[in-house]
């Protein structure tokens, strides 16, 4: 396995710079997920690591080797794409073996690697089928198998589950996590789906507009976001955000009340996650509102509570809770559950 180091990596198309001096360290054996909204540069960054895109400035090292000028075929890595890119006229067995055959690898070694990949991915019964005879999940397993047979030092995944339906995505997430645990090889995985990122990664790098906003474990990003972008991007459903103005160490939040805060005078915002908005509970910020929407998800519900100011708070409740459209409900937020951000969106110390 190999680590990856990006130092001041930039990418520009003509005069338009899309990656802005990224520094990133991926340790050997790590499962790092690059996550962010569409157009943030995560796939471009992955393609530069793979050697499929030239970098404009900076350095990329795989292990101890700087690979800026090393062709993709010589970077000892395997990449799995969003499209399966299987050869339609070849069987699964021949799809898996094709790249190794082109490398003129001895036949016994090819057979060993193909058999091992089939065992790991549990596709032994599919080996003589053609791609048209496979489901989407089976095709993705074959595409991953084609990467495994190369026995690379590094795996790269570019949104490999985006073409699958919801049930298959969940199943393949589990299978990829198990694959990582079995192989222990360094993996860098790109997705716009933060649920995928949270459930699979050992660490996550959150990107926005070509910049890395924060790198950390799923726990760190969820509980200690560095800025407002990370706070609202990580977590499903999104964090509630409430704007206010700080004056003499206090911020007033319309119908919710006021709090002492550690911030200079001026615009501020607080964030609170839906599971920390208590219906009928106690807290330093309290209000009463009307239920405008209830989303039933079986074991839990999401209750949209519209306050007198017109602001809506999203609260999470037990699936058996009797809340319904039009109900009047009290809501409360405890101070220790708040995230505070300044006018620039940077995290500030929690409320005093």
mmCIF file with all atom_site columns, C-alpha atoms in Angstrom, residues 35-43 159 191-193 207-210 229 233:
data_model
loop_
_atom_site.group_PDB
_atom_site.id
_atom_site.type_symbol
_atom_site.label_atom_id
_atom_site.label_alt_id
_atom_site.label_comp_id
_atom_site.label_asym_id
_atom_site.label_entity_id
_atom_site.label_seq_id
_atom_site.pdbx_PDB_ins_code
_atom_site.Cartn_x
_atom_site.Cartn_y
_atom_site.Cartn_z
_atom_site.occupancy
_atom_site.B_iso_or_equiv
_atom_site.pdbx_formal_charge
_atom_site.auth_seq_id
_atom_site.auth_comp_id
_atom_site.auth_asym_id
_atom_site.auth_atom_id
_atom_site.pdbx_PDB_model_num
ATOM 1  C CA . UNK A 1 35  ? -16.856 14.836 -0.776 1.00 0.00 ? 35  UNK A CA 1
ATOM 2  C CA . UNK A 1 36  ? -18.521 18.028 -1.912 1.00 0.00 ? 36  UNK A CA 1
ATOM 3  C CA . UNK A 1 37  ? -21.230 19.429 -4.167 1.00 0.00 ? 37  UNK A CA 1
ATOM 4  C CA . UNK A 1 38  ? -21.154 19.017 -7.946 1.00 0.00 ? 38  UNK A CA 1
ATOM 5  C CA . UNK A 1 39  ? -18.479 21.183 -9.531 1.00 0.00 ? 39  UNK A CA 1
ATOM 6  C CA . UNK A 1 40  ? -16.317 21.507 -6.405 1.00 0.00 ? 40  UNK A CA 1
ATOM 7  C CA . UNK A 1 41  ? -13.296 19.859 -8.094 1.00 0.00 ? 41  UNK A CA 1
ATOM 8  C CA . UNK A 1 42  ? -13.227 16.477 -6.346 1.00 0.00 ? 42  UNK A CA 1
ATOM 9  C CA . UNK A 1 43  ? -13.201 14.376 -9.549 1.00 0.00 ? 43  UNK A CA 1
ATOM 10 C CA . UNK A 1 159 ? -18.540 8.008  -7.796 1.00 0.00 ? 159 UNK A CA 1
ATOM 11 C CA . UNK A 1 191 ? -18.722 11.124 -3.988 1.00 0.00 ? 191 UNK A CA 1
ATOM 12 C CA . UNK A 1 192 ? -21.210 13.985 -3.702 1.00 0.00 ? 192 UNK A CA 1
ATOM 13 C CA . UNK A 1 193 ? -23.259 11.856 -1.288 1.00 0.00 ? 193 UNK A CA 1
ATOM 14 C CA . UNK A 1 207 ? -14.240 20.347 -0.860 1.00 0.00 ? 207 UNK A CA 1
ATOM 15 C CA . UNK A 1 208 ? -15.919 23.540 -1.988 1.00 0.00 ? 208 UNK A CA 1
ATOM 16 C CA . UNK A 1 209 ? -15.073 25.568 -5.114 1.00 0.00 ? 209 UNK A CA 1
ATOM 17 C CA . UNK A 1 210 ? -11.657 23.960 -5.533 1.00 0.00 ? 210 UNK A CA 1
ATOM 18 C CA . UNK A 1 229 ? -20.188 25.231 4.808  1.00 0.00 ? 229 UNK A CA 1
ATOM 19 C CA . UNK A 1 233 ? -23.020 19.983 4.089  1.00 0.00 ? 233 UNK A CA 1
#
